[in-house]
PDB file of C-alpha atoms and ligand atoms in Angstrom:
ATOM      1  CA  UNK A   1       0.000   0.000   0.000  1.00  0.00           C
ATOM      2  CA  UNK A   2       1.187   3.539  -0.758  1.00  0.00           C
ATOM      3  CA  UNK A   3       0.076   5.615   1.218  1.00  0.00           C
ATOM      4  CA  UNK A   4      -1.725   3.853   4.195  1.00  0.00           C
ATOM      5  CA  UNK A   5       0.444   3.074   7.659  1.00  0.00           C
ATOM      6  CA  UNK A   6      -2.171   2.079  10.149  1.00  0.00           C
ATOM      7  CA  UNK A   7      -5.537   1.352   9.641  1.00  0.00           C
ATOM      8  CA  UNK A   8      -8.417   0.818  12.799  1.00  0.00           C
ATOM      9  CA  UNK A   9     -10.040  -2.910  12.484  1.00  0.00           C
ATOM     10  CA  UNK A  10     -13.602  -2.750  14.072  1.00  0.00           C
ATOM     11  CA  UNK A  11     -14.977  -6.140  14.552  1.00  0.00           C
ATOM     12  CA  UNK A  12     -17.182  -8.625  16.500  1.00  0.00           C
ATOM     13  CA  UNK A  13     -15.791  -9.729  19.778  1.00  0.00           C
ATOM     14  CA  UNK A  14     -17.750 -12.398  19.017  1.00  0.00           C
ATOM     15  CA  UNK A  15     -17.034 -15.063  16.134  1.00  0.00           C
ATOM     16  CA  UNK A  16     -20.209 -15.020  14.444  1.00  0.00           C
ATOM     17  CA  UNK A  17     -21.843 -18.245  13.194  1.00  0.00           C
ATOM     18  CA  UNK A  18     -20.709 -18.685   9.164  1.00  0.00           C
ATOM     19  CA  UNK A  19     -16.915 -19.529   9.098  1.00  0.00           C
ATOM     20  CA  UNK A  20     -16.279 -17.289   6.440  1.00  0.00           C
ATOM     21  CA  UNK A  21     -16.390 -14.697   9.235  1.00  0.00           C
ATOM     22  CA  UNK A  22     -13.081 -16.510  10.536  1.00  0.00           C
ATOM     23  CA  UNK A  23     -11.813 -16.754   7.211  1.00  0.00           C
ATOM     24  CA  UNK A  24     -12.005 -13.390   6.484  1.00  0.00           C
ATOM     25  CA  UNK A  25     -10.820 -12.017  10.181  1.00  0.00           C
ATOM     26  CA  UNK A  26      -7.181 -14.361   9.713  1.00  0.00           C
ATOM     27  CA  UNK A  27      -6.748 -12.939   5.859  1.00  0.00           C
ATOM     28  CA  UNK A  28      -7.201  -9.093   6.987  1.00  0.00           C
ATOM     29  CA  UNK A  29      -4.496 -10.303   9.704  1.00  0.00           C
ATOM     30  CA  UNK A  30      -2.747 -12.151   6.527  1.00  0.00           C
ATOM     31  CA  UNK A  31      -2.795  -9.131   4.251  1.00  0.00           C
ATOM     32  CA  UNK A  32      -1.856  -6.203   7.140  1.00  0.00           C
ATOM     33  CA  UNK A  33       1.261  -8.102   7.478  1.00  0.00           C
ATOM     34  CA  UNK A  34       1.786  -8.790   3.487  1.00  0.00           C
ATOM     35  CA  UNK A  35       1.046  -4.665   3.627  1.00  0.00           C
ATOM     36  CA  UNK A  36       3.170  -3.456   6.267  1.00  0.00           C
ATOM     37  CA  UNK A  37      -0.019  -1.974   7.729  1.00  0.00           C
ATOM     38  CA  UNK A  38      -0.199  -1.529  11.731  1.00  0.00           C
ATOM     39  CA  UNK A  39      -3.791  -2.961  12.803  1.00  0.00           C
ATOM     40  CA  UNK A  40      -5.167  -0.239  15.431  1.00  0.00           C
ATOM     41  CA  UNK A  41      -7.779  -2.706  17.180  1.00  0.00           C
ATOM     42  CA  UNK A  42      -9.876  -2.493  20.461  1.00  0.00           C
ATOM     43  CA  UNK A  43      -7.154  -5.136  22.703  1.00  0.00           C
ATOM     44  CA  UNK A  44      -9.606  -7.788  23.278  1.00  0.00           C
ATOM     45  CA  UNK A  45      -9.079 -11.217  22.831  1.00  0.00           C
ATOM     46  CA  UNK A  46     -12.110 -12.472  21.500  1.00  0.00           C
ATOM     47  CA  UNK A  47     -14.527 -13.182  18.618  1.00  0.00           C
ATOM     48  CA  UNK A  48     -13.195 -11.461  15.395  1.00  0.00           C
ATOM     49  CA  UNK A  49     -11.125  -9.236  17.218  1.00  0.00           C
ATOM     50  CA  UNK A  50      -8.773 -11.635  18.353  1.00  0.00           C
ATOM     51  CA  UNK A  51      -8.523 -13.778  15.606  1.00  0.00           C
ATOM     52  CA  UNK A  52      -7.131 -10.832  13.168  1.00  0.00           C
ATOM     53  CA  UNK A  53      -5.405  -9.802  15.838  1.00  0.00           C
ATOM     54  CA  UNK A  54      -3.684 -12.755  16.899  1.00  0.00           C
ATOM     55  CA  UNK A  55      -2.991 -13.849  13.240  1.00  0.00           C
ATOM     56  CA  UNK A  56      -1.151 -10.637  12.476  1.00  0.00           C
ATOM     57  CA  UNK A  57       0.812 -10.741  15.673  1.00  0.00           C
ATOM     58  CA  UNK A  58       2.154 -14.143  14.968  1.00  0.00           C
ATOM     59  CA  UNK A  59       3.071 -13.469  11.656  1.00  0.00           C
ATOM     60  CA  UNK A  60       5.579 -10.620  12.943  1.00  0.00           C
ATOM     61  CA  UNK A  61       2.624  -7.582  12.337  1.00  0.00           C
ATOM     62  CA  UNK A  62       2.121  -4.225  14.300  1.00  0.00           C
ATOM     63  CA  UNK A  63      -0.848  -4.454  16.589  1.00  0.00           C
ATOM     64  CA  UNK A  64      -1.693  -1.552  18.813  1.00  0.00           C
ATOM     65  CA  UNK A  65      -4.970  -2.623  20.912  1.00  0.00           C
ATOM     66  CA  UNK A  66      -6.610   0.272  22.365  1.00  0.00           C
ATOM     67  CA  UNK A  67      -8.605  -1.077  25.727  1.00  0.00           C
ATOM     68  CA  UNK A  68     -10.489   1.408  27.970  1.00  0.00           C
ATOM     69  CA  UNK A  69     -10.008   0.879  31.851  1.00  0.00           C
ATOM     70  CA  UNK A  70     -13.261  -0.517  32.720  1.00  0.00           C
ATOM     71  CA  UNK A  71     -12.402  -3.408  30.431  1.00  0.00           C
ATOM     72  CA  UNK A  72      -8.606  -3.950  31.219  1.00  0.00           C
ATOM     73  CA  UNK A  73      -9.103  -7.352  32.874  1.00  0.00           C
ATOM     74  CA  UNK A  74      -6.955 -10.394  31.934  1.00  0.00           C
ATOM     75  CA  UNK A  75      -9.422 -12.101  30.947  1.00  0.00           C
ATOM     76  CA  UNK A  76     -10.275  -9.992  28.166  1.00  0.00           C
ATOM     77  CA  UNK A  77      -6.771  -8.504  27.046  1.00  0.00           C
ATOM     78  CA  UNK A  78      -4.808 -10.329  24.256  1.00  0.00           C
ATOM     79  CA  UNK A  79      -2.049 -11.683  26.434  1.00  0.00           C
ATOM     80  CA  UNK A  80       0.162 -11.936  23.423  1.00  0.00           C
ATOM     81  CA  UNK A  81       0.086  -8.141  22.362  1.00  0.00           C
ATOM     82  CA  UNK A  82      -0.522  -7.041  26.082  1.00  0.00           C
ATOM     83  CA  UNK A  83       2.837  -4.819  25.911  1.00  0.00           C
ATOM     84  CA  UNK A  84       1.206  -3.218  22.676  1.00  0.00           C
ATOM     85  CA  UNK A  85      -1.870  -2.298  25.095  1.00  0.00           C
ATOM     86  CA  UNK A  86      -2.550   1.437  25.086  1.00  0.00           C
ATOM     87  CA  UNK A  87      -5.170   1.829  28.290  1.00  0.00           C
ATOM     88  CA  UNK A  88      -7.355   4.673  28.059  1.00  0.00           C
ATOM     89  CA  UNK A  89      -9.708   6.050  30.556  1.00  0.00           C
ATOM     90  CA  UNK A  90     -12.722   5.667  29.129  1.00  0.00           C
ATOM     91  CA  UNK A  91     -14.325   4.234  26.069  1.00  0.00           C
ATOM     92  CA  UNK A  92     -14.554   7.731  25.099  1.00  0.00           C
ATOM     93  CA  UNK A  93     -11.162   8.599  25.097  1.00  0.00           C
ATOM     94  CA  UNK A  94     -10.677   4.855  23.742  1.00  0.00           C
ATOM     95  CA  UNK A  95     -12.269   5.704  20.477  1.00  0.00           C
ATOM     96  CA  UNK A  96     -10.320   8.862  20.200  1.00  0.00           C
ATOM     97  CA  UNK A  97      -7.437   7.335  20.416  1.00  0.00           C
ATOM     98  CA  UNK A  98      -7.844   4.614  17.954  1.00  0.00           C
ATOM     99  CA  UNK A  99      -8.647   7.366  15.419  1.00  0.00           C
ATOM    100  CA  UNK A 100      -5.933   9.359  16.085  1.00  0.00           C
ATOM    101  CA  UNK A 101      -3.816   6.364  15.479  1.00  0.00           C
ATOM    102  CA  UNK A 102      -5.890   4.976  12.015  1.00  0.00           C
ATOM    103  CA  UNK A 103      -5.174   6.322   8.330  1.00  0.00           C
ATOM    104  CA  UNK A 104      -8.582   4.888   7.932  1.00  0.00           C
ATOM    105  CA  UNK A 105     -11.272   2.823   9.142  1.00  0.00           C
ATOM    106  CA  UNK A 106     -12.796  -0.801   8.238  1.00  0.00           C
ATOM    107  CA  UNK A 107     -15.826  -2.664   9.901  1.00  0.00           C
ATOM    108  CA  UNK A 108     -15.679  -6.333   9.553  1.00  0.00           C
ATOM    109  CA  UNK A 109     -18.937  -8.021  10.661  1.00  0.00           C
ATOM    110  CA  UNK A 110     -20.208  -7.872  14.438  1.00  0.00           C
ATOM    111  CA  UNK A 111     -22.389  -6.511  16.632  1.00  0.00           C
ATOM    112  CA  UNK A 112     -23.747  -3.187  18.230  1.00  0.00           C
ATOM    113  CA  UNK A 113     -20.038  -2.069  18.891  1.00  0.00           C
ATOM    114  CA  UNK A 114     -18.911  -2.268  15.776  1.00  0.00           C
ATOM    115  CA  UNK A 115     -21.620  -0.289  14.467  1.00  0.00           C
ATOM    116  CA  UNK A 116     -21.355   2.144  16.801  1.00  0.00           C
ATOM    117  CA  UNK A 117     -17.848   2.205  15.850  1.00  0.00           C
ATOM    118  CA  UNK A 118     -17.737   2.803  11.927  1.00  0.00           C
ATOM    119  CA  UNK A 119     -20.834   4.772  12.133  1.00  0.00           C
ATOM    120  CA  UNK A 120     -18.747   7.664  14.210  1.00  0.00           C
ATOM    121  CA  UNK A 121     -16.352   7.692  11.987  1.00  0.00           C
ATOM    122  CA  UNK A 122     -18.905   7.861   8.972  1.00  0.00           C
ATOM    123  CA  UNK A 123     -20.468  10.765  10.521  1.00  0.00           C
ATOM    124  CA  UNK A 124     -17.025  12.290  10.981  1.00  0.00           C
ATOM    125  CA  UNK A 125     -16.621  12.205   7.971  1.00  0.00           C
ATOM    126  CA  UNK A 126     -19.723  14.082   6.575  1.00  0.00           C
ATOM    127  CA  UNK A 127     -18.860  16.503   8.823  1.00  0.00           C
ATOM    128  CA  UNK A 128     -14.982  16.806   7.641  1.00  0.00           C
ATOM    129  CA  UNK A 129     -13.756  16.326  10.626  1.00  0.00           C
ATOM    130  CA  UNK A 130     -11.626  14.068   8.788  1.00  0.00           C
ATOM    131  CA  UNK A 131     -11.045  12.783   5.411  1.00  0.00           C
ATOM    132  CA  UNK A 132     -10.093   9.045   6.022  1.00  0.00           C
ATOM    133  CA  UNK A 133     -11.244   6.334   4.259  1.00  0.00           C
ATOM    134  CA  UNK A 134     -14.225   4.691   6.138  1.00  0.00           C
ATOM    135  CA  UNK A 135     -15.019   0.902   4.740  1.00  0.00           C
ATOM    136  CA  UNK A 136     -17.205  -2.116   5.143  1.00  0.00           C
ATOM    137  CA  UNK A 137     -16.000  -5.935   5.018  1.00  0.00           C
ATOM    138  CA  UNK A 138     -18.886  -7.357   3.908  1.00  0.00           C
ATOM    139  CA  UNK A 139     -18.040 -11.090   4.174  1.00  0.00           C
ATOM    140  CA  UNK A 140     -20.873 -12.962   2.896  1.00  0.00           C
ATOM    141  CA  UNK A 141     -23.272 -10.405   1.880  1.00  0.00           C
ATOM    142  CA  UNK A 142     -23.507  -9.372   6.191  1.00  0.00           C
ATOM    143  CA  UNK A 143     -23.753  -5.676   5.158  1.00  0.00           C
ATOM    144  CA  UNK A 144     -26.347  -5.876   2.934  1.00  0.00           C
ATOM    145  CA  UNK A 145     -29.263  -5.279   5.511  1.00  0.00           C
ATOM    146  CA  UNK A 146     -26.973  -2.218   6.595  1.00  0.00           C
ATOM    147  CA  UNK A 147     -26.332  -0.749   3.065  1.00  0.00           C
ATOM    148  CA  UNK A 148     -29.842  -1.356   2.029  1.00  0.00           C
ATOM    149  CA  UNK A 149     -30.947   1.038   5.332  1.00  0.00           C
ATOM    150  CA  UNK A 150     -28.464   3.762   4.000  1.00  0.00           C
ATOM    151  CA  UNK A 151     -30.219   3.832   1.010  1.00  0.00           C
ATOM    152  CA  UNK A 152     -33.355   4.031   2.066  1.00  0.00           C
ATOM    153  CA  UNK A 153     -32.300   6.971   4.156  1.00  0.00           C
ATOM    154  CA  UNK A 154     -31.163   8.457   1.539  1.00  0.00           C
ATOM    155  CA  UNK A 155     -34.345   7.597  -0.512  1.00  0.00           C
ATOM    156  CA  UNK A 156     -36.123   9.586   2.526  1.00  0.00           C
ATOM    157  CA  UNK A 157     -34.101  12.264   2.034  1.00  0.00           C
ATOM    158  CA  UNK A 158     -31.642  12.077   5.587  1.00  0.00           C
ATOM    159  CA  UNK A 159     -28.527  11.190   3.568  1.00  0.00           C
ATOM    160  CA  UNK A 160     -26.976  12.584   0.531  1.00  0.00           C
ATOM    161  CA  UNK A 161     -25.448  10.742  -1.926  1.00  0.00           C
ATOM    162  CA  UNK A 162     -22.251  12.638  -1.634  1.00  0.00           C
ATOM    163  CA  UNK A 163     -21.628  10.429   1.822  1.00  0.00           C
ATOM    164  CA  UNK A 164     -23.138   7.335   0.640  1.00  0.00           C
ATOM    165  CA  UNK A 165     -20.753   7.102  -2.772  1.00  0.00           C
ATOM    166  CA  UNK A 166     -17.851   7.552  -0.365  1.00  0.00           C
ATOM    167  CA  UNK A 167     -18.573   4.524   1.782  1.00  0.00           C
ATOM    168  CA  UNK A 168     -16.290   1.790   0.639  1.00  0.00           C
ATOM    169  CA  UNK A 169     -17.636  -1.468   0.515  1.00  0.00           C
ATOM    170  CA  UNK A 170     -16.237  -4.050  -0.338  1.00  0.00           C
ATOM    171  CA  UNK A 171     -16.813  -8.343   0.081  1.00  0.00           C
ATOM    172  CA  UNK A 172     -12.540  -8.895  -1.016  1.00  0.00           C
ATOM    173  CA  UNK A 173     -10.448  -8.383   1.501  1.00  0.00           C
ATOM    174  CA  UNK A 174      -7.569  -7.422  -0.964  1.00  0.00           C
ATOM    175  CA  UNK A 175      -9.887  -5.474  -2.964  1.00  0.00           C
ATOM    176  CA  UNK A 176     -11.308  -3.375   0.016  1.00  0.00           C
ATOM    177  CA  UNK A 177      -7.486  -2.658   1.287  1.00  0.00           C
ATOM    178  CA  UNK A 178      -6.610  -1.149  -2.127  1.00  0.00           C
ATOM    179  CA  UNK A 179      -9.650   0.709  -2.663  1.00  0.00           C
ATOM    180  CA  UNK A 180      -8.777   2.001   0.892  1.00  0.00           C
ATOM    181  CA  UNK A 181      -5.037   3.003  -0.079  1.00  0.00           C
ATOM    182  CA  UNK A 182      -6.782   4.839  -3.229  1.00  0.00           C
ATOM    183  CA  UNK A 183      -9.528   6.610  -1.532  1.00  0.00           C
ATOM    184  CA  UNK A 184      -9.122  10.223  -1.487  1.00  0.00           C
ATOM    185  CA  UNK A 185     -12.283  12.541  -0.603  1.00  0.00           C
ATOM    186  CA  UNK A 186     -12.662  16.058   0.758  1.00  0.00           C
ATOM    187  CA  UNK A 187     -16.567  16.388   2.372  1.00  0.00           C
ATOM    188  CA  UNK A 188     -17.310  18.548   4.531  1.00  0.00           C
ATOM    189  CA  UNK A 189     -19.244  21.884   4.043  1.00  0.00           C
ATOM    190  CA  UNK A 190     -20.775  20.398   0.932  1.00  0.00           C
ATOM    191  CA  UNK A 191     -22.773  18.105   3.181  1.00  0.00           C
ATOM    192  CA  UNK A 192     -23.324  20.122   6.607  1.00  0.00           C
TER     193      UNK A 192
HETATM  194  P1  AMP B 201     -19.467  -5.909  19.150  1.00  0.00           P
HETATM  195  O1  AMP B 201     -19.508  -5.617  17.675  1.00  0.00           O
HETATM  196  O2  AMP B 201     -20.736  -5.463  19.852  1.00  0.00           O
HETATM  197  O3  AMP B 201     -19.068  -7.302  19.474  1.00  0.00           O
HETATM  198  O4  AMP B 201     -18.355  -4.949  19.744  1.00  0.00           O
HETATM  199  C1  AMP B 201     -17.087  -4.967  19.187  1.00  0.00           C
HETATM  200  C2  AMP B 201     -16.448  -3.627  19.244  1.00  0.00           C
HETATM  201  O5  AMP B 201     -16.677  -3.029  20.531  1.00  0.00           O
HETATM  202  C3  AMP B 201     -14.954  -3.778  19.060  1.00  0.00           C
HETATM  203  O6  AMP B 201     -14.520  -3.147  17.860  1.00  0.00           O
HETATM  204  C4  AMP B 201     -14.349  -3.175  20.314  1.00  0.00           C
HETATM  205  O7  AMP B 201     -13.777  -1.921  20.065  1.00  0.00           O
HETATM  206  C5  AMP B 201     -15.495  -3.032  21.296  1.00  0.00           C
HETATM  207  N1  AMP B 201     -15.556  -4.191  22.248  1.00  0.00           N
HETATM  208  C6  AMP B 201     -16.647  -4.925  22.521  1.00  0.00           C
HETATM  209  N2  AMP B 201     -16.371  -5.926  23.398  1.00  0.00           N
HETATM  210  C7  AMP B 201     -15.063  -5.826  23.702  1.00  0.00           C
HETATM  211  C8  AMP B 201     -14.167  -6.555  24.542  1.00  0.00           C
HETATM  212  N3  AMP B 201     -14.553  -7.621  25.267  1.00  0.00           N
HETATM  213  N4  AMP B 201     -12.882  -6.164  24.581  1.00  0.00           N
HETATM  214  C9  AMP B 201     -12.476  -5.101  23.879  1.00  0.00           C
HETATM  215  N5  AMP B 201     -13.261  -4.374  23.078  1.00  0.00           N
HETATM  216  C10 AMP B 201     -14.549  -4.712  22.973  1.00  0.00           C
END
């Protein structure tokens, strides 16, 4: 990649049901480390999380895991990055810090955290308080109910089309990482 050094991994801490979810959480791990790319994660050990995690650390990757305070317990820290463990106060300050640290921003597939997660960013974003690439694994089709939604808000007139054309998403791995490294938008007062 040319341009990209770190990039924030949002995903389930939980493993999902459909292996491909697996799959696709050990190649992002794979390709970060093909890439040179330093994986900017939440520090947790499980689900998705850990797997790409875990996968990139063994294969001699950058992690940085980003855990807030009220969740620094060893039972939830990655014991094998725990001296890459940045501990921030609260998940406020959590969530800053991983996007301080990111050059961009990819969901893989999980739950209400996740969400939460790339949907900041998103809104970021549209506000231009940034101009980093914001993306969606969508491993077997799991963003489709999501995408759909956007579109019907924008149907409904609550997003513009601006914003939704600069959502990456992408079901490749490899494809979604080089769209990334290529993105380049400016938003901002255009959609305010
Ligand atoms: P979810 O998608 O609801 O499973 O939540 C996953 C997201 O929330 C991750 O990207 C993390 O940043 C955060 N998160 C949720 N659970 C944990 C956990 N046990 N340890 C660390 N981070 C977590």
């Amino acid at each position: 990649m040319k341009r990209i050094k770190s990039l924030a991994l949002f995903c389930g801490s939980s493993e999902g049901i459909d292996i491909r979810y697996r799959k696709a959480a050990e190649e992002m791990g794979d390709l970060f480390y093909h890439h040179q790319v330093t994986m900017v994660y939440g520090g947790g050990n499980r689900g998705l999380m850990g797997i790409a995690a875990e996968r990139l650390y063994t294969n001699g990757g950058r992690v940085i895991g980003v855990l807030p305070e009220v969740l620094d317990r060893s039972d939830v820290r990655l014991r094998t990055v725990e001296e890459r463990l940045i501990i921030a106060p609260t998940m406020h300050e959590r969530k800053a810090r991983m996007y301080e640290l990111s050059d961009g921003f990819i969901a893989m597939p999980g739950g209400v955290g996740t969400f939460e997660e790339i949907l900041e960013v998103f809104t970021w974003l549209q506000l231009g308080l940034h101009s980093k690439a914001v993306a969606l694994l969508n491993t077997a089709g799991f963003y489709e109910p999501l995408v759909a939604f956007l579109h019907h808000a924008h149907e409904q007139g609550f997003i513009k089309a601006e914003l939704l054309d600069a959502l990456i998403i992408e079901e490749e791995p490899a494809r979604l990482l080089e769209r990334i490294d290529a993105f380049s938008v400016q938003l901002g007062d255009k959609l305010s």
